[in-house]
CSV table of C-alpha atoms and ligand atoms in Angstrom, one decimal:
chain,number,residue,atom,x,y,z
A,527,UNK,CA,21.6,172.0,217.8
A,528,UNK,CA,22.5,172.8,221.4
A,529,UNK,CA,21.2,176.1,222.4
A,530,UNK,CA,20.3,178.2,225.4
A,531,UNK,CA,17.5,180.8,225.4
A,532,UNK,CA,18.3,183.7,227.7
A,533,UNK,CA,16.2,186.7,228.6
A,534,UNK,CA,14.0,188.2,231.2
A,535,UNK,CA,10.8,186.5,232.2
A,536,UNK,CA,8.0,187.3,229.7
A,537,UNK,CA,10.2,187.8,226.6
A,538,UNK,CA,8.7,184.8,224.9
A,539,UNK,CA,11.5,182.2,225.4
A,540,UNK,CA,9.0,179.4,226.2
A,541,UNK,CA,6.8,180.0,223.2
A,542,UNK,CA,9.8,180.1,220.8
A,543,UNK,CA,11.4,177.1,222.4
A,544,UNK,CA,8.3,175.1,221.8
A,545,UNK,CA,8.3,176.0,218.1
A,546,UNK,CA,12.0,175.5,217.6
A,547,UNK,CA,11.7,172.0,219.3
A,548,UNK,CA,9.0,171.0,216.8
A,549,UNK,CA,10.7,172.5,213.7
A,550,UNK,CA,14.1,171.1,214.4
A,551,UNK,CA,13.1,167.9,216.3
A,552,UNK,CA,15.2,168.7,219.3
A,553,UNK,CA,14.3,168.3,223.0
A,554,UNK,CA,12.9,171.4,224.8
A,555,UNK,CA,14.1,171.5,228.4
A,556,UNK,CA,12.2,174.1,230.3
A,557,UNK,CA,13.1,174.2,234.0
A,558,UNK,CA,10.0,176.3,234.7
A,559,UNK,CA,7.7,173.6,233.2
A,560,UNK,CA,9.6,170.8,234.9
A,561,UNK,CA,9.3,172.6,238.3
A,562,UNK,CA,5.6,173.4,237.8
A,563,UNK,CA,5.0,169.8,236.9
A,564,UNK,CA,6.8,168.7,240.1
A,565,UNK,CA,4.6,171.1,242.1
A,566,UNK,CA,1.5,169.8,240.4
A,567,UNK,CA,2.5,166.2,241.2
A,568,UNK,CA,3.4,167.1,244.8
A,569,UNK,CA,6.8,165.4,244.6
A,570,UNK,CA,9.3,166.2,247.3
A,571,UNK,CA,11.2,168.4,244.8
A,572,UNK,CA,8.0,170.2,243.9
A,573,UNK,CA,7.2,170.9,247.6
A,574,UNK,CA,10.7,172.3,248.1
A,575,UNK,CA,10.4,174.5,245.0
A,576,UNK,CA,6.9,175.8,245.4
A,577,UNK,CA,7.4,178.6,247.9
A,578,UNK,CA,10.4,180.0,246.0
A,579,UNK,CA,8.3,179.9,242.8
A,580,UNK,CA,5.2,181.5,244.3
A,581,UNK,CA,7.3,184.5,245.5
A,582,UNK,CA,9.2,184.8,242.1
A,583,UNK,CA,12.5,183.8,243.6
A,584,UNK,CA,14.9,181.3,242.1
A,585,UNK,CA,14.8,177.7,243.3
A,586,UNK,CA,18.1,176.7,244.8
A,587,UNK,CA,20.8,175.8,242.2
A,588,UNK,CA,21.3,172.2,243.4
A,589,UNK,CA,17.6,171.3,242.8
A,590,UNK,CA,17.5,172.8,239.3
A,591,UNK,CA,20.9,171.5,238.2
A,592,UNK,CA,19.9,168.0,239.2
A,593,UNK,CA,16.7,168.3,237.1
A,594,UNK,CA,18.6,169.4,234.0
A,595,UNK,CA,21.3,166.7,234.4
A,596,UNK,CA,18.6,164.1,234.5
A,597,UNK,CA,17.1,165.4,231.3
A,598,UNK,CA,20.4,165.8,229.5
A,599,UNK,CA,21.1,162.1,230.3
A,600,UNK,CA,17.9,161.3,228.5
A,601,UNK,CA,18.5,159.9,225.0
A,602,UNK,CA,15.9,162.2,223.4
A,603,UNK,CA,18.5,165.0,223.8
A,604,UNK,CA,21.0,163.3,221.5
A,605,UNK,CA,19.7,165.1,218.4
A,606,UNK,CA,20.1,168.4,220.3
A,607,UNK,CA,18.2,170.5,222.8
A,608,UNK,CA,17.0,174.0,223.6
A,609,UNK,CA,17.3,175.0,227.2
A,610,UNK,CA,14.5,177.5,228.2
A,611,UNK,CA,15.0,179.2,231.5
A,612,UNK,CA,18.3,177.5,232.4
A,613,UNK,CA,20.9,178.5,233.3
A,614,UNK,CA,19.8,181.5,235.4
A,615,UNK,CA,22.9,182.0,237.5
A,616,UNK,CA,26.6,181.9,236.7
A,617,UNK,CA,27.0,178.8,238.9
A,618,UNK,CA,24.3,177.0,236.9
A,619,UNK,CA,26.1,178.0,233.7
A,620,UNK,CA,29.3,176.6,235.0
A,621,UNK,CA,27.6,173.4,236.0
A,622,UNK,CA,26.0,173.1,232.6
A,623,UNK,CA,29.4,173.6,230.9
A,624,UNK,CA,30.9,170.8,233.0
A,625,UNK,CA,28.0,168.4,232.4
A,626,UNK,CA,28.3,169.0,228.6
A,627,UNK,CA,32.1,168.7,228.6
A,628,UNK,CA,31.8,165.4,230.4
A,629,UNK,CA,29.8,164.1,227.4
A,630,UNK,CA,32.3,165.8,225.0
A,631,UNK,CA,29.6,168.3,224.0
A,632,UNK,CA,29.5,172.1,224.0
A,633,UNK,CA,26.8,174.8,223.4
A,634,UNK,CA,26.4,176.0,219.9
A,635,UNK,CA,24.7,179.3,220.7
A,636,UNK,CA,23.1,181.3,223.4
A,637,UNK,CA,20.2,183.5,222.2
A,638,UNK,CA,19.5,186.7,224.1
A,639,UNK,CA,15.9,187.7,223.7
A,640,UNK,CA,15.5,191.4,224.0
A,641,UNK,CA,12.2,193.2,224.8
A,642,UNK,CA,11.6,196.5,226.6
A,643,UNK,CA,10.8,196.3,230.3
A,644,UNK,CA,7.4,197.9,229.7
A,645,UNK,CA,6.4,195.1,227.2
A,646,UNK,CA,7.7,192.4,229.5
A,647,UNK,CA,5.4,193.6,232.3
A,648,UNK,CA,2.5,193.9,229.9
A,649,UNK,CA,3.1,190.4,228.6
A,650,UNK,CA,3.5,188.8,232.1
A,651,UNK,CA,0.5,190.5,233.7
A,652,UNK,CA,-1.8,189.6,230.9
A,653,UNK,CA,-0.6,186.0,230.5
A,654,UNK,CA,-2.9,183.1,231.2
A,655,UNK,CA,-1.6,179.6,231.4
A,656,UNK,CA,-2.9,176.1,231.2
A,657,UNK,CA,-2.0,174.2,234.4
A,658,UNK,CA,-2.4,170.9,232.5
A,659,UNK,CA,-0.5,171.2,229.2
A,660,UNK,CA,1.4,174.4,230.0
A,661,UNK,CA,0.1,176.2,226.9
A,662,UNK,CA,0.1,180.0,227.3
A,663,UNK,CA,-2.3,182.7,226.1
A,664,UNK,CA,-2.7,186.5,226.6
A,665,UNK,CA,-5.8,188.4,227.5
A,666,UNK,CA,-5.1,190.9,224.7
A,667,UNK,CA,-2.5,189.5,222.3
A,668,UNK,CA,-3.2,185.8,222.1
A,669,UNK,CA,-6.8,185.2,223.3
A,670,UNK,CA,-8.0,181.6,223.5
A,671,UNK,CA,-10.9,180.7,221.2
A,672,UNK,CA,-13.3,180.3,224.2
A,673,UNK,CA,-12.8,182.7,227.1
A,674,UNK,CA,-10.7,181.2,229.9
A,675,UNK,CA,-10.4,177.7,228.3
A,676,UNK,CA,-7.2,176.1,226.9
A,677,UNK,CA,-7.5,175.7,223.1
A,678,UNK,CA,-5.2,172.7,223.2
A,679,UNK,CA,-6.7,170.5,226.0
A,680,UNK,CA,-9.9,172.2,227.3
A,681,UNK,CA,-8.6,172.8,230.8
A,682,UNK,CA,-9.6,176.1,232.5
A,683,UNK,CA,-6.8,178.7,232.2
A,684,UNK,CA,-5.3,180.3,235.3
A,685,UNK,CA,-3.1,183.2,236.1
A,686,UNK,CA,0.2,181.8,237.5
A,687,UNK,CA,0.7,183.0,241.0
A,688,UNK,CA,4.1,184.4,239.9
A,689,UNK,CA,2.5,186.4,237.1
A,690,UNK,CA,0.8,188.6,239.7
A,691,UNK,CA,2.2,192.1,240.3
A,692,UNK,CA,4.3,191.6,243.4
A,693,UNK,CA,5.9,188.4,242.1
A,694,UNK,CA,6.6,190.0,238.7
A,695,UNK,CA,8.6,192.8,240.4
A,696,UNK,CA,10.6,190.2,242.3
A,697,UNK,CA,11.2,188.1,239.2
A,698,UNK,CA,12.5,191.1,237.3
A,699,UNK,CA,14.8,192.1,240.2
A,700,UNK,CA,16.1,188.6,240.5
A,701,UNK,CA,16.7,188.6,236.7
A,702,UNK,CA,18.7,191.8,236.9
A,703,UNK,CA,20.8,190.7,239.8
A,704,UNK,CA,21.4,187.0,239.1
A,705,UNK,CA,20.6,186.2,235.5
A,706,UNK,CA,21.6,189.3,233.5
A,707,UNK,CA,25.4,188.7,234.3
A,708,UNK,CA,25.0,185.6,232.0
A,709,UNK,CA,24.8,188.0,229.0
A,710,UNK,CA,28.4,189.0,229.7
A,711,UNK,CA,29.4,185.5,230.6
A,712,UNK,CA,28.3,184.1,227.2
A,713,UNK,CA,29.4,187.1,225.3
A,714,UNK,CA,32.9,186.6,226.6
A,715,UNK,CA,32.8,183.0,225.3
A,716,UNK,CA,31.7,184.2,221.9
A,717,UNK,CA,28.4,182.4,222.1
A,718,UNK,CA,25.9,185.2,222.4
A,719,UNK,CA,23.4,186.2,219.6
A,720,UNK,CA,20.9,189.0,220.4
A,721,UNK,CA,17.4,188.6,219.0
A,722,UNK,CA,14.8,191.4,218.9
A,723,UNK,CA,11.9,189.7,220.5
A,724,UNK,CA,9.5,192.7,220.6
A,725,UNK,CA,7.5,191.7,217.5
A,726,UNK,CA,4.8,189.1,216.8
A,727,UNK,CA,5.5,185.4,217.5
A,728,UNK,CA,6.0,184.6,213.8
A,729,UNK,CA,8.4,187.5,213.2
A,730,UNK,CA,10.5,186.6,216.2
A,731,UNK,CA,10.5,183.0,215.0
A,732,UNK,CA,11.9,184.1,211.6
A,733,UNK,CA,14.8,186.0,213.3
A,734,UNK,CA,15.5,183.1,215.5
A,735,UNK,CA,15.5,180.6,212.6
A,736,UNK,CA,18.1,182.7,210.8
A,737,UNK,CA,20.3,182.7,213.9
A,738,UNK,CA,20.0,179.0,214.4
A,739,UNK,CA,20.1,177.8,210.8
A,740,UNK,CA,23.8,177.0,210.9
A,741,UNK,CA,23.3,174.6,213.7
A,742,UNK,CA,20.4,172.5,212.4
A,743,UNK,CA,22.5,169.8,210.7
A,744,UNK,CA,25.2,168.2,212.7
B,1352,AMP,P1,9.8,180.3,234.2
B,1352,AMP,O1,8.6,179.6,233.8
B,1352,AMP,O2,11.0,180.0,233.4
B,1352,AMP,O3,9.6,181.8,234.3
B,1352,AMP,O4,10.1,179.8,235.7
B,1352,AMP,C1,9.2,179.9,236.7
B,1352,AMP,C2,9.9,179.9,238.1
B,1352,AMP,O5,10.5,178.6,238.2
B,1352,AMP,C3,11.0,180.9,238.3
B,1352,AMP,O6,10.5,182.1,238.7
B,1352,AMP,C4,11.8,180.2,239.4
B,1352,AMP,O7,11.2,180.3,240.7
B,1352,AMP,C5,11.8,178.8,238.9
B,1352,AMP,N1,12.9,178.4,238.0
B,1352,AMP,C6,12.8,178.1,236.7
B,1352,AMP,N2,14.0,177.9,236.1
B,1352,AMP,C7,14.9,178.1,237.1
B,1352,AMP,C8,16.3,178.1,237.2
B,1352,AMP,N3,17.1,177.8,236.1
B,1352,AMP,N4,16.9,178.3,238.4
B,1352,AMP,C9,16.1,178.6,239.5
B,1352,AMP,N5,14.8,178.7,239.5
B,1352,AMP,C10,14.2,178.4,238.3
């Protein structure tokens, strides 16, 4: 299974990627998580990425493409992968195509997660994240068991700097300008499957499983 999850920030790609990775035993490659980890570890790459991320802007293509190539080279991707948050520009999509072709691989499917803009803003502004294990919660829809504490690892939850109002607006604008053209790009290549992602996590997972069922055994 080699799939890309496409959609605006806040549509639930990360949550579903996590579940698909567990269910189908494929690698989840989330560029947002990889970049946040680099920032947390204060690596050179993390320091370069931080100011772009805090403002809700895209990290330069070369940085992100390098990260993904490294992960794809990793053996754990052999059984398949789900890419969450990558590609986000046409040039990233082209580089991904080249990297896969060089390994005689191709994408099976690109899932386009669809949620209204209003819901996306509500989901992002109420999101609380664990800086340690990256688990996410929501102040109304997915409350942690203890207020402000990660259910999974006990760390204090935070609001990501890019989940604050100003950064949300920038991220949605960046999505419209730089990422939305990928819908057409992958539709032209007959790879796109839309999924209504407005419902509860379990409901969306069911839709998604139907779309991905043909690709689970290779
Ligand atoms: P996410 O968790 O996917 O919303 O990503 C958080 C932030 O990481 C984004 O707002 C960007 O600053 C950066 N980022 C993640 N993936 C990419 C990508 N494919 N290209 C450029 N920047 C990215």
